[in-house]
Every structure is written in C-alpha cells, then in structure tokens.
C-alpha cells in the first residue's frame, strides 16, 4: 500500500498571513498585525482560561469554575462568558461580530487591572471590516492551539513576522524592531539577569523581558525576585508590550503611557541591575537644537550629537546602571569608530572601564534590516569579586583594564531560508567563552577569527576604536582591510561632500541675489 503523502504543517505565522490576505480591500495592510494580535490575544487568554477551568473540574472543584480568585491565583485572567473565544467563535457569522469582539476585549481589560491601557479600544468596529472576511479569519485562528508549545513567544513571533511582511511599506526607520529570540537569549546568557531590576529603554513588544523570565526559570529562579521597568515610544507597540507581558503573568512598570525616552523619561531615578535593549539604529534629529543640553544623563561626558542618537542611548543606559549594573544592548556598527562627540564619549567610556565586551553579530538576523550589528556589554564593576548565579558561585578575575572582542559572523544556522539565528550550541559557545574570560579558575585563550582579550593600552594605541577586526587575529581570511572602519570613513566622506555641495549652492544663490536676480 502506497504511503500517503503528508503536507508540511504550516507555521502559525503562515496560517495567519494567508487568512489576513483575505482582508485585502477592507483594511490597510499595515493594520493586519494589529487585527491579528488583538484576536490572537483573545484566543490565547481564552485557551488559558479553559485549561484552568478544566483543571478545576478534574480536581473536583466544579463549583468554583466561575470564581475569579481561582484563576488569578494561577496568573490566568478570568473571562466573563461574553469574553470567551467559544462565544466569539459561535457568533463569528453574525452581523455584529466586530462589536462583540470589541466588547470582549473591553470587558477583559475592565476586569483585569494589569491590562489597563493594553487592549484595542473599539478598534474592530472602527475598522469597518468585511464581515465574511473577518469570519474567515476567526475560523483560521480557531484552528490554532496557542498552548501547544509553551516555550514559544507566540505574540512576539506573530508581531515579528508581520513586521517583516510590511517592513518596506511601513518604513524601516520607525523603530518597531522585534529583537529575534536567539539574540535575546544570547544577551540573557551573557549578562545573566537573575535577581534585581531589569530595564529596557526601548522595550518594543517586551521580548527582552519575556526571555529574561525564561532565563530565570531555566536556572530554577523565581520571577518574584525580578522587577521590570521599560519604556516605549509607539502607542500601538506599548499596548502590545503590556499585552505580551500580561498574558504571561509578568508584572512590569512601562510608565503611564507611550512616551519618548529622551524627552519624557518615565524612570528618571531608576538604578537597574540589568539593562537589555535594542534601541532604534542611527536615529536622526532625535532632539531639538537647544533641548537636553544640560540633561543629567550626560553628566561627565560630551553631549551626544543631534545627528545620531546611538550615544544618547548609550549614556541613557549608563546613567541608569546601579553600582554593579550590567547592560547588554544592540547598536549599528558605526558606533564602534565614529568621530567627533561620539569619539570623545567612547574614549571616556573606555577610560572609565565600563566597556566589558564587544560582539559582532552576523548579517540577516533581523527581519527589518540585513546589516551586521554589534552587541555591547557594559559593566559598572569589572573588578574581581564573587557572584552567585542560581546555585552556582563564581570567582571573577580583575578584567578592569581589558575588553573582550568576539566575532560571530561565521556562527549561526539558517532560519526561514534567508535569515540566520543562533542555535543552542552557538549560544553556549559564546556564553561559555565570555564567562571563562571573566573567571579566575578558567583557561581562557584567544582564538583566531573568534575572540581576543585586548588591554586598555592596546585600545588606546588603536585610538579608542572598538572595531573587533582591529584586535582579533585572522588567519584564513584577508582582514587587512578593516571593512567596518572603511565603510564609516566612506560615509563620513560622503556626508562632507554633500555638506560642501550645499554650502556651494547657498553661496551661489547669494551671488545671484546680490546681482539682483530672483531665485
């Protein structure tokens, strides 16, 4: 008997995309992800509610299945009958289904204070979705078991996927980056956010926090020993972050509203033990010409240049670190060797022994940009001491006058054909190298094309450049040309040429005006 050919199971993202594609003509493509996330949240919370309800029945507590406390004690939202997916699914073909969805979301938010300001407000009614197409989307979501894989960040995955589909249409400069999970896992394994305060100044959909909690749980820790603080500029993303954390029972202070971290810092006096961030790359005109000049976050350093926010983000994070705080964050490679105020700030960071590690990541790790980027590790206490990570105690050597450089461009595995991600083995290799370098009883060694521990004297001789290829030995590739620095140099030359051209144009216009010509 011939074997029946089985089709490869579609991912949740692919299934949702196909269903959303049917919305064409009745809603703008840029709205797809918000439609889907509202519904996937409704399905996810309902699935968790029904699972808890079933547990109560199996435990012989059937008389308690409509009592809120028996759900909240397990970090499960209690849902009124009109907010349950079974009710929405049953009424999917009704003319007023959009109103029923809005009512369901509003009721959930009203009954659960941790969701205040997180859910869409009359969103589905205002969109005017085609009823048949919305019903088709509901049918597709109804097929998804949102609890099938507890380790997957479903909300974040869906958000990331929909961002990739509309990255070009929505624009890459909006800062709506969902950091790939394998990068967040790497940051968590490096800085080990085990106990204390975690802060993210550009928290996006909250992915950093989700993976931090998973790190804690994997080391048999308790999320009760962590306090989470964040801020997000985009209102829809702010709502998503609150939603993403709430459905996992993760308490967080994301400020009273969506707000600009520079202009409206909602955590001015915060001192964090851990900072994890992926701020927008190379933001232009991020502050007014006369604004923030005397901001206390720049104390002891030059004022970051108005033309690029990279060092504004760095100093914001430095100002938020506690005495023993550690920060792991992503930046564009240009920040490793820029001139002007950036050079002066970078030099001061190195002289103050704050830079602990610089890690070059592979290209094609992000959905929304294909450039290679850098992971920075800053540490307020690089001196020798003893620290506990879970049940493990480590003795740290004094690396105060050194910086570890790592090049991961040859590491990673294919992901969804054209992307790269880190496997568990990759993360283990990098994290163990970093922690071995930190510890007194380890046998760390520099490895060509992978890692190098540079002294402050070496970095000073390289004029405070943090480009890894200036330090790591390369034996199998021609690395005589520093492509990162060369690109920065070419960009600077182009900017200078454009500036000179603009000046010449203005001078020429002035000459014509003096001759009496109107231009």
Short mmCIF file of C-alpha atoms in Angstrom, two decimals:
data_model
loop_
_atom_site.label_atom_id
_atom_site.label_comp_id
_atom_site.label_asym_id
_atom_site.label_seq_id
_atom_site.Cartn_x
_atom_site.Cartn_y
_atom_site.Cartn_z
CA UNK A 1 0.00 0.00 0.00
CA UNK A 2 1.46 3.33 -1.05
CA UNK A 3 2.26 5.78 1.71
CA UNK A 4 0.01 8.80 1.81
CA UNK A 5 1.96 11.94 1.10
CA UNK A 6 1.73 14.34 4.02
CA UNK A 7 1.94 18.08 3.60
CA UNK A 8 4.39 20.02 5.72
CA UNK A 9 2.47 21.68 8.55
CA UNK A 10 2.20 25.44 8.14
CA UNK A 11 3.55 27.64 10.90
CA UNK A 12 1.17 29.79 12.92
CA UNK A 13 2.55 32.85 11.15
CA UNK A 14 1.98 31.43 7.66
CA UNK A 15 -1.57 30.37 8.50
CA UNK A 16 -2.41 33.80 9.89
CA UNK A 17 -0.84 35.56 6.93
CA UNK A 18 -2.94 33.56 4.49
CA UNK A 19 -6.07 34.37 6.50
CA UNK A 20 -5.14 38.07 6.71
CA UNK A 21 -4.51 38.17 2.99
CA UNK A 22 -8.25 37.73 2.60
CA UNK A 23 -8.78 41.09 4.30
CA UNK A 24 -7.40 42.93 1.27
CA UNK A 25 -9.68 45.70 0.15
CA UNK A 26 -11.40 46.10 3.51
CA UNK A 27 -8.40 47.12 5.64
CA UNK A 28 -4.96 48.63 5.04
CA UNK A 29 -2.17 46.02 5.03
CA UNK A 30 -0.33 47.97 7.75
CA UNK A 31 -3.29 47.24 10.07
CA UNK A 32 -3.10 43.46 9.60
CA UNK A 33 -0.81 42.82 12.54
CA UNK A 34 -2.98 44.82 14.96
CA UNK A 35 -6.11 42.95 13.86
CA UNK A 36 -4.39 39.61 14.28
CA UNK A 37 -2.72 40.39 17.61
CA UNK A 38 -5.99 41.51 19.18
CA UNK A 39 -7.60 38.25 18.12
CA UNK A 40 -4.64 36.01 18.97
CA UNK A 41 -4.61 37.61 22.43
CA UNK A 42 -8.31 36.81 22.80
CA UNK A 43 -7.71 33.20 21.72
CA UNK A 44 -4.60 32.80 23.91
CA UNK A 45 -6.23 34.15 27.09
CA UNK A 46 -9.32 32.06 26.43
CA UNK A 47 -7.27 28.90 25.88
CA UNK A 48 -5.50 29.51 29.21
CA UNK A 49 -8.84 30.16 30.90
CA UNK A 50 -10.36 26.94 29.54
CA UNK A 51 -7.29 24.95 30.56
CA UNK A 52 -7.56 26.26 34.12
CA UNK A 53 -11.32 25.64 34.12
CA UNK A 54 -10.72 22.02 33.10
CA UNK A 55 -8.12 21.62 35.90
CA UNK A 56 -10.64 22.82 38.49
CA UNK A 57 -13.25 20.34 37.24
CA UNK A 58 -10.72 17.49 37.30
CA UNK A 59 -9.79 18.47 40.87
CA UNK A 60 -13.43 18.20 41.93
CA UNK A 61 -13.82 21.96 42.31
CA UNK A 62 -16.55 22.41 39.73
CA UNK A 63 -18.46 24.81 41.97
CA UNK A 64 -15.53 27.24 41.76
CA UNK A 65 -15.22 27.43 37.96
CA UNK A 66 -16.92 30.84 37.83
CA UNK A 67 -14.92 32.35 40.72
CA UNK A 68 -12.25 34.84 39.66
CA UNK A 69 -9.80 34.14 42.51
CA UNK A 70 -9.28 30.55 41.40
CA UNK A 71 -7.89 31.87 38.09
CA UNK A 72 -5.87 34.87 39.23
CA UNK A 73 -4.04 32.71 41.80
CA UNK A 74 -2.54 30.86 38.79
CA UNK A 75 -1.86 34.07 36.79
CA UNK A 76 -4.80 33.33 34.50
CA UNK A 77 -7.26 36.05 33.50
CA UNK A 78 -10.84 35.35 34.48
CA UNK A 79 -13.12 35.80 31.47
CA UNK A 80 -16.82 36.57 31.52
CA UNK A 81 -18.88 34.38 29.14
CA UNK A 82 -19.03 37.20 26.53
CA UNK A 83 -15.21 37.41 26.51
CA UNK A 84 -14.53 33.74 25.86
CA UNK A 85 -13.36 32.52 22.49
CA UNK A 86 -16.13 29.93 22.38
CA UNK A 87 -18.68 32.78 22.39
CA UNK A 88 -16.81 34.76 19.72
CA UNK A 89 -16.38 31.68 17.54
CA UNK A 90 -20.06 30.75 17.91
CA UNK A 91 -21.10 34.24 16.74
CA UNK A 92 -18.43 34.61 14.01
CA UNK A 93 -21.03 34.83 11.23
CA UNK A 94 -23.23 37.42 12.97
CA UNK A 95 -23.52 40.95 11.56
CA UNK A 96 -22.40 42.50 14.86
CA UNK A 97 -19.31 40.30 15.34
CA UNK A 98 -16.96 43.33 15.31
CA UNK A 99 -18.92 44.87 18.19
CA UNK A 100 -18.82 41.57 20.07
CA UNK A 101 -15.02 41.40 19.71
CA UNK A 102 -14.61 44.98 20.97
CA UNK A 103 -16.94 44.23 23.89
CA UNK A 104 -14.97 41.10 24.75
CA UNK A 105 -11.65 42.99 24.79
CA UNK A 106 -13.12 45.89 26.77
CA UNK A 107 -14.58 43.53 29.38
CA UNK A 108 -11.29 41.67 29.81
CA UNK A 109 -9.41 44.95 30.34
CA UNK A 110 -12.06 46.25 32.80
CA UNK A 111 -11.91 43.05 34.89
CA UNK A 112 -8.09 42.79 34.94
CA UNK A 113 -6.24 45.92 36.17
CA UNK A 114 -2.87 44.73 34.87
CA UNK A 115 -4.25 45.14 31.33
CA UNK A 116 -5.25 48.78 31.78
CA UNK A 117 -4.42 50.65 28.57
CA UNK A 118 -3.21 47.50 26.83
CA UNK A 119 -6.08 46.38 24.62
CA UNK A 120 -7.59 47.95 21.48
CA UNK A 121 -10.47 50.35 22.18
CA UNK A 122 -13.42 49.89 19.78
CA UNK A 123 -10.80 49.04 17.19
CA UNK A 124 -12.69 46.39 15.22
CA UNK A 125 -15.88 48.46 14.99
CA UNK A 126 -13.97 51.48 13.70
CA UNK A 127 -12.12 49.48 11.04
CA UNK A 128 -15.33 48.51 9.26
CA UNK A 129 -14.04 45.05 8.35
CA UNK A 130 -15.86 42.96 5.77
CA UNK A 131 -17.95 40.53 7.87
CA UNK A 132 -17.30 37.48 5.69
CA UNK A 133 -13.55 38.08 5.66
CA UNK A 134 -13.43 38.66 9.41
CA UNK A 135 -15.39 35.43 9.94
CA UNK A 136 -12.88 33.59 7.75
CA UNK A 137 -10.00 34.98 9.86
CA UNK A 138 -11.76 33.91 13.06
CA UNK A 139 -12.16 30.40 11.65
CA UNK A 140 -8.43 30.25 10.91
CA UNK A 141 -7.45 31.45 14.39
CA UNK A 142 -9.88 28.92 15.84
CA UNK A 143 -7.66 26.16 14.39
CA UNK A 144 -4.59 27.32 16.31
CA UNK A 145 -3.68 25.70 19.60
CA UNK A 146 -1.94 28.65 21.27
CA UNK A 147 -0.77 26.49 24.20
CA UNK A 148 0.76 23.69 22.12
CA UNK A 149 4.34 24.89 22.66
CA UNK A 150 4.74 26.68 26.00
CA UNK A 151 8.31 27.75 25.14
CA UNK A 152 7.30 29.82 22.13
CA UNK A 153 6.65 33.55 22.36
CA UNK A 154 3.56 33.43 20.15
CA UNK A 155 2.58 37.09 20.36
CA UNK A 156 6.14 38.20 19.69
CA UNK A 157 6.64 35.73 16.85
CA UNK A 158 3.47 36.86 15.08
CA UNK A 159 4.41 40.51 15.54
CA UNK A 160 7.92 39.92 14.16
CA UNK A 161 6.55 38.04 11.16
CA UNK A 162 4.03 40.73 10.28
CA UNK A 163 6.71 43.41 10.65
CA UNK A 164 8.82 41.55 8.10
CA UNK A 165 5.97 41.49 5.61
CA UNK A 166 5.48 45.24 5.79
CA UNK A 167 8.97 46.46 6.64
CA UNK A 168 9.30 48.21 3.30
CA UNK A 169 5.78 49.64 3.19
CA UNK A 170 5.81 50.90 6.77
CA UNK A 171 9.42 52.09 6.65
CA UNK A 172 12.47 50.72 8.42
CA UNK A 173 13.11 53.88 10.43
CA UNK A 174 10.12 53.71 12.77
CA UNK A 175 11.98 51.77 15.44
CA UNK A 176 9.42 48.95 15.56
CA UNK A 177 12.00 46.21 15.86
CA UNK A 178 11.14 42.90 17.45
CA UNK A 179 14.52 41.50 18.51
CA UNK A 180 14.96 37.90 17.30
CA UNK A 181 14.65 35.43 20.14
CA UNK A 182 18.10 33.88 19.68
CA UNK A 183 19.77 37.30 20.10
CA UNK A 184 17.76 37.99 23.26
CA UNK A 185 18.69 34.53 24.55
CA UNK A 186 22.35 35.31 23.92
CA UNK A 187 22.15 38.62 25.80
CA UNK A 188 20.41 36.91 28.73
CA UNK A 189 23.02 34.15 28.88
CA UNK A 190 25.82 36.74 28.87
CA UNK A 191 24.58 39.24 31.45
CA UNK A 192 22.55 36.67 33.45
CA UNK A 193 19.63 38.78 34.77
CA UNK A 194 18.94 36.56 37.77
CA UNK A 195 17.84 38.88 40.60
CA UNK A 196 17.11 42.59 40.81
CA UNK A 197 15.84 45.29 38.47
CA UNK A 198 15.73 44.84 34.67
CA UNK A 199 15.30 47.90 32.43
CA UNK A 200 14.73 48.35 28.70
CA UNK A 201 14.54 51.97 27.45
CA UNK A 202 13.10 50.94 24.08
CA UNK A 203 11.16 47.83 25.05
CA UNK A 204 9.16 47.27 21.84
CA UNK A 205 6.80 44.33 22.29
CA UNK A 206 8.51 43.23 25.52
CA UNK A 207 10.52 40.35 24.06
CA UNK A 208 13.58 41.13 26.21
CA UNK A 209 11.52 40.76 29.36
CA UNK A 210 9.87 37.52 28.22
CA UNK A 211 13.22 35.86 27.54
CA UNK A 212 14.69 37.23 30.80
CA UNK A 213 11.96 35.46 32.76
CA UNK A 214 12.61 32.26 30.81
CA UNK A 215 16.31 32.54 31.69
CA UNK A 216 15.42 32.85 35.37
CA UNK A 217 13.06 29.89 35.24
CA UNK A 218 15.63 27.74 33.41
CA UNK A 219 18.05 28.37 36.31
CA UNK A 220 15.41 27.41 38.89
CA UNK A 221 14.98 31.00 39.96
CA UNK A 222 11.82 32.95 40.74
CA UNK A 223 10.37 35.81 38.71
CA UNK A 224 9.23 37.28 42.04
CA UNK A 225 12.85 38.31 42.62
CA UNK A 226 12.87 40.44 39.44
CA UNK A 227 11.36 43.90 38.93
CA UNK A 228 10.78 45.02 35.35
CA UNK A 229 10.86 48.59 34.06
CA UNK A 230 10.58 49.73 30.46
CA UNK A 231 9.53 52.49 28.12
CA UNK A 232 8.19 52.50 24.56
CA UNK A 233 7.55 55.41 22.19
CA UNK A 234 4.95 53.94 19.80
CA UNK A 235 1.47 53.67 21.33
CA UNK A 236 0.40 50.50 19.49
CA UNK A 237 3.68 48.79 20.44
CA UNK A 238 3.30 49.98 24.04
CA UNK A 239 -0.11 48.30 24.15
CA UNK A 240 1.36 45.16 22.64
CA UNK A 241 4.12 45.03 25.29
CA UNK A 242 1.57 45.30 28.10
CA UNK A 243 -0.50 42.58 26.41
CA UNK A 244 2.53 40.36 25.82
CA UNK A 245 3.63 40.56 29.47
CA UNK A 246 0.16 40.36 30.98
CA UNK A 247 -0.73 37.05 29.34
CA UNK A 248 2.39 35.56 30.96
CA UNK A 249 1.64 36.93 34.41
CA UNK A 250 4.73 39.17 34.26
CA UNK A 251 4.32 42.36 36.31
CA UNK A 252 6.02 45.39 34.75
CA UNK A 253 6.19 49.17 35.03
CA UNK A 254 6.19 50.52 31.46
CA UNK A 255 5.29 54.05 32.51
CA UNK A 256 1.88 55.68 32.46
CA UNK A 257 1.80 55.93 28.68
CA UNK A 258 3.79 55.54 25.49
CA UNK A 259 6.47 58.25 25.54
CA UNK A 260 9.85 59.30 24.14
CA UNK A 261 12.62 58.04 26.44
CA UNK A 262 14.73 61.16 25.82
CA UNK A 263 12.04 63.83 26.01
CA UNK A 264 9.83 62.17 28.66
CA UNK A 265 11.95 59.81 30.73
CA UNK A 266 9.40 57.97 32.91
CA UNK A 267 12.05 56.34 35.11
CA UNK A 268 14.33 59.28 35.94
CA UNK A 269 15.60 57.99 39.28
CA UNK A 270 15.84 54.32 38.31
CA UNK A 271 19.01 52.36 39.02
CA UNK A 272 18.91 48.99 37.24
CA UNK A 273 20.95 45.87 37.92
CA UNK A 274 20.47 44.72 34.32
CA UNK A 275 19.71 46.56 31.11
CA UNK A 276 18.73 44.74 27.92
CA UNK A 277 17.90 46.81 24.86
CA UNK A 278 17.70 47.06 21.09
CA UNK A 279 17.10 50.80 20.55
CA UNK A 280 16.37 52.22 17.07
CA UNK A 281 19.51 52.36 14.93
CA UNK A 282 21.07 55.69 13.88
CA UNK A 283 18.14 57.97 14.77
CA UNK A 284 18.47 61.40 13.16
CA UNK A 285 17.27 64.67 14.73
CA UNK A 286 16.40 62.89 17.95
CA UNK A 287 16.41 66.12 19.99
CA UNK A 288 15.91 69.82 19.34
CA UNK A 289 18.96 72.04 18.83
CA UNK A 290 18.66 73.55 22.32
CA UNK A 291 16.96 70.66 24.11
CA UNK A 292 18.57 68.26 26.57
CA UNK A 293 21.91 70.10 26.51
CA UNK A 294 22.11 70.05 30.30
CA UNK A 295 20.41 66.69 30.75
CA UNK A 296 21.84 64.90 33.84
CA UNK A 297 22.18 61.69 31.79
CA UNK A 298 25.19 63.17 30.00
CA UNK A 299 26.97 64.17 33.24
CA UNK A 300 30.71 63.60 32.91
CA UNK A 301 30.50 63.12 29.14
CA UNK A 302 30.09 65.16 25.96
CA UNK A 303 26.53 65.92 24.84
CA UNK A 304 25.61 63.24 22.23
CA UNK A 305 25.40 64.62 18.69
CA UNK A 306 22.00 65.66 17.38
CA UNK A 307 22.73 63.87 14.09
CA UNK A 308 22.70 60.38 15.63
CA UNK A 309 21.08 59.03 18.81
CA UNK A 310 23.35 55.99 19.26
CA UNK A 311 25.44 57.56 22.00
CA UNK A 312 22.36 59.17 23.50
CA UNK A 313 21.02 55.66 24.08
CA UNK A 314 24.37 54.52 25.50
CA UNK A 315 24.57 57.37 28.02
CA UNK A 316 20.92 56.96 28.97
CA UNK A 317 21.70 53.36 29.89
CA UNK A 318 24.97 54.23 31.66
CA UNK A 319 23.07 56.72 33.82
CA UNK A 320 20.56 54.02 34.79
CA UNK A 321 23.08 51.37 35.90
CA UNK A 322 23.42 50.54 39.59
CA UNK A 323 26.86 50.24 41.23
CA UNK A 324 27.21 46.66 40.00
CA UNK A 325 24.92 47.01 36.98
CA UNK A 326 25.47 45.26 33.65
CA UNK A 327 24.00 46.27 30.29
CA UNK A 328 23.70 44.28 27.06
CA UNK A 329 22.38 46.16 24.03
CA UNK A 330 22.42 46.21 20.23
CA UNK A 331 23.76 49.09 18.10
CA UNK A 332 24.71 49.67 14.47
CA UNK A 333 28.40 49.02 13.74
CA UNK A 334 29.10 52.69 13.02
CA UNK A 335 29.12 53.44 16.76
CA UNK A 336 32.35 51.44 17.13
CA UNK A 337 34.55 54.01 15.43
CA UNK A 338 32.75 57.32 14.86
CA UNK A 339 34.46 60.69 15.31
CA UNK A 340 33.52 63.99 16.93
CA UNK A 341 31.45 63.84 20.12
CA UNK A 342 30.99 60.08 19.65
CA UNK A 343 34.76 59.58 19.76
CA UNK A 344 35.04 61.62 22.97
CA UNK A 345 32.21 59.70 24.65
CA UNK A 346 33.55 56.32 23.53
CA UNK A 347 37.04 57.24 24.80
CA UNK A 348 35.62 58.25 28.17
CA UNK A 349 33.63 55.00 28.44
CA UNK A 350 36.83 53.03 27.83
CA UNK A 351 38.88 55.15 30.22
CA UNK A 352 36.17 54.67 32.87
CA UNK A 353 36.47 50.89 32.43
CA UNK A 354 32.81 50.48 31.53
CA UNK A 355 33.17 48.55 28.25
CA UNK A 356 33.46 44.84 29.01
CA UNK A 357 32.76 43.11 25.69
CA UNK A 358 32.06 43.96 22.04
CA UNK A 359 30.37 41.26 19.95
CA UNK A 360 29.89 41.48 16.16
CA UNK A 361 26.74 39.63 15.06
CA UNK A 362 26.12 38.02 11.65
CA UNK A 363 24.14 39.70 8.90
CA UNK A 364 20.50 38.77 8.17
CA UNK A 365 19.46 38.16 11.76
CA UNK A 366 16.68 40.76 11.73
CA UNK A 367 13.51 40.74 9.64
CA UNK A 368 13.63 44.51 9.17
CA UNK A 369 17.30 45.08 8.33
CA UNK A 370 20.04 42.89 6.86
CA UNK A 371 23.03 44.83 8.25
CA UNK A 372 25.54 43.36 10.66
CA UNK A 373 25.16 44.90 14.11
CA UNK A 374 27.05 44.94 17.39
CA UNK A 375 26.21 43.69 20.86
CA UNK A 376 27.80 45.83 23.58
CA UNK A 377 28.30 44.68 27.18
CA UNK A 378 28.88 47.46 29.72
CA UNK A 379 29.74 46.59 33.32
CA UNK A 380 29.95 49.05 36.24
CA UNK A 381 32.02 46.57 38.27
CA UNK A 382 34.68 44.71 36.29
CA UNK A 383 36.87 44.24 39.36
CA UNK A 384 37.47 40.85 40.95
CA UNK A 385 34.66 39.62 43.20
CA UNK A 386 32.37 36.68 43.83
CA UNK A 387 28.87 36.42 42.41
CA UNK A 388 26.08 33.86 42.58
CA UNK A 389 24.06 32.77 39.56
CA UNK A 390 21.35 30.49 40.86
CA UNK A 391 23.04 27.81 42.94
CA UNK A 392 26.41 28.48 41.29
CA UNK A 393 29.07 30.72 42.84
CA UNK A 394 31.82 32.20 40.67
CA UNK A 395 35.10 33.92 41.42
CA UNK A 396 35.79 36.75 38.98
CA UNK A 397 39.25 37.92 37.99
CA UNK A 398 40.07 41.60 37.62
CA UNK A 399 39.42 42.42 33.96
CA UNK A 400 39.05 46.14 34.68
CA UNK A 401 41.75 47.11 32.16
CA UNK A 402 40.62 44.71 29.39
CA UNK A 403 37.86 44.35 26.79
CA UNK A 404 36.79 41.04 25.24
CA UNK A 405 36.16 41.15 21.47
CA UNK A 406 34.08 38.43 19.81
CA UNK A 407 33.34 37.95 16.09
CA UNK A 408 30.27 35.78 15.45
CA UNK A 409 29.95 36.36 11.71
CA UNK A 410 30.84 32.72 10.98
CA UNK A 411 28.43 31.40 13.62
CA UNK A 412 24.73 30.66 13.27
CA UNK A 413 22.33 28.46 11.35
CA UNK A 414 19.81 29.08 8.53
CA UNK A 415 16.37 30.19 9.59
CA UNK A 416 13.37 30.52 7.26
CA UNK A 417 15.66 30.27 4.21
CA UNK A 418 17.17 33.77 4.10
CA UNK A 419 17.71 34.51 7.81
CA UNK A 420 20.31 33.48 10.39
CA UNK A 421 19.73 32.55 14.02
CA UNK A 422 21.89 31.21 16.85
CA UNK A 423 21.38 27.59 17.84
CA UNK A 424 21.70 26.43 21.45
CA UNK A 425 25.23 25.24 20.75
CA UNK A 426 26.21 28.64 19.35
CA UNK A 427 24.86 30.45 22.40
CA UNK A 428 26.62 28.02 24.73
CA UNK A 429 29.94 28.52 22.91
CA UNK A 430 29.77 32.31 23.09
CA UNK A 431 28.46 32.49 26.67
CA UNK A 432 30.99 29.96 27.99
CA UNK A 433 33.85 31.86 26.29
CA UNK A 434 32.69 35.12 27.87
CA UNK A 435 32.21 33.63 31.35
CA UNK A 436 35.51 31.72 31.16
CA UNK A 437 37.21 35.02 30.33
CA UNK A 438 35.62 36.59 33.42
CA UNK A 439 36.52 33.84 35.90
CA UNK A 440 39.76 33.29 37.81
CA UNK A 441 39.75 29.49 37.66
CA UNK A 442 39.18 29.15 33.91
CA UNK A 443 41.53 28.55 30.99
CA UNK A 444 40.50 31.29 28.58
CA UNK A 445 42.58 31.59 25.39
CA UNK A 446 42.42 33.98 22.46
CA UNK A 447 41.14 32.15 19.37
CA UNK A 448 41.91 33.41 15.84
CA UNK A 449 38.83 34.60 13.93
CA UNK A 450 36.70 34.32 17.07
CA UNK A 451 37.88 36.13 20.21
CA UNK A 452 40.60 38.34 21.65
CA UNK A 453 41.12 39.98 25.04
CA UNK A 454 42.58 43.46 24.45
CA UNK A 455 44.21 45.60 27.11
CA UNK A 456 43.35 49.25 27.57
CA UNK A 457 46.85 50.11 26.29
CA UNK A 458 46.18 48.22 23.05
CA UNK A 459 42.86 50.01 22.60
CA UNK A 460 44.49 53.37 23.31
CA UNK A 461 47.10 52.68 20.61
CA UNK A 462 44.21 51.96 18.18
CA UNK A 463 42.85 55.44 19.03
CA UNK A 464 39.97 54.00 21.07
CA UNK A 465 38.43 52.12 18.18
CA UNK A 466 36.17 49.23 19.22
CA UNK A 467 36.10 47.53 15.82
CA UNK A 468 36.79 43.83 16.62
CA UNK A 469 38.78 43.18 13.43
CA UNK A 470 41.46 45.57 14.73
CA UNK A 471 42.19 43.13 17.55
CA UNK A 472 41.08 39.60 16.62
CA UNK A 473 43.67 37.62 14.65
CA UNK A 474 42.56 36.47 11.20
CA UNK A 475 44.45 33.64 9.52
CA UNK A 476 42.08 32.24 6.91
CA UNK A 477 40.56 35.46 5.61
CA UNK A 478 42.01 38.66 4.26
CA UNK A 479 41.25 41.03 7.11
CA UNK A 480 43.98 43.55 6.28
CA UNK A 481 41.20 45.85 5.15
CA UNK A 482 39.03 46.98 8.03
CA UNK A 483 35.74 47.00 6.15
CA UNK A 484 33.75 48.36 9.09
CA UNK A 485 36.05 51.34 9.52
CA UNK A 486 36.33 51.77 5.76
CA UNK A 487 32.56 51.97 5.42
CA UNK A 488 32.36 54.54 8.22
CA UNK A 489 35.16 56.51 6.57
CA UNK A 490 33.35 56.49 3.21
CA UNK A 491 30.08 57.54 4.87
CA UNK A 492 31.84 60.43 6.58
CA UNK A 493 33.47 61.48 3.29
CA UNK A 494 30.09 61.37 1.52
CA UNK A 495 28.48 63.46 4.28
CA UNK A 496 31.30 66.00 3.97
CA UNK A 497 30.91 66.18 0.18
CA UNK A 498 27.15 66.71 0.50
CA UNK A 499 27.75 69.41 3.09
CA UNK A 500 30.27 71.18 0.84
CA UNK A 501 27.87 70.93 -2.10
CA UNK A 502 25.09 72.50 -0.01
CA UNK A 503 27.41 75.32 1.08
CA UNK A 504 28.46 75.98 -2.52
CA UNK A 505 24.81 76.09 -3.58
CA UNK A 506 23.99 78.63 -0.88
CA UNK A 507 27.00 80.79 -1.82
CA UNK A 508 25.96 80.70 -5.47
CA UNK A 509 22.40 81.74 -4.57
CA UNK A 510 23.78 84.65 -2.54
CA UNK A 511 25.82 85.80 -5.54
CA UNK A 512 22.72 85.76 -7.81
CA UNK A 513 20.71 87.69 -5.22
CA UNK A 514 23.45 90.34 -4.99
CA UNK A 515 23.26 90.70 -8.79
CA UNK A 516 19.52 91.35 -8.46
CA UNK A 517 18.18 88.02 -9.70
CA UNK A 518 15.13 86.48 -8.02
CA UNK A 519 15.59 82.73 -7.47
#
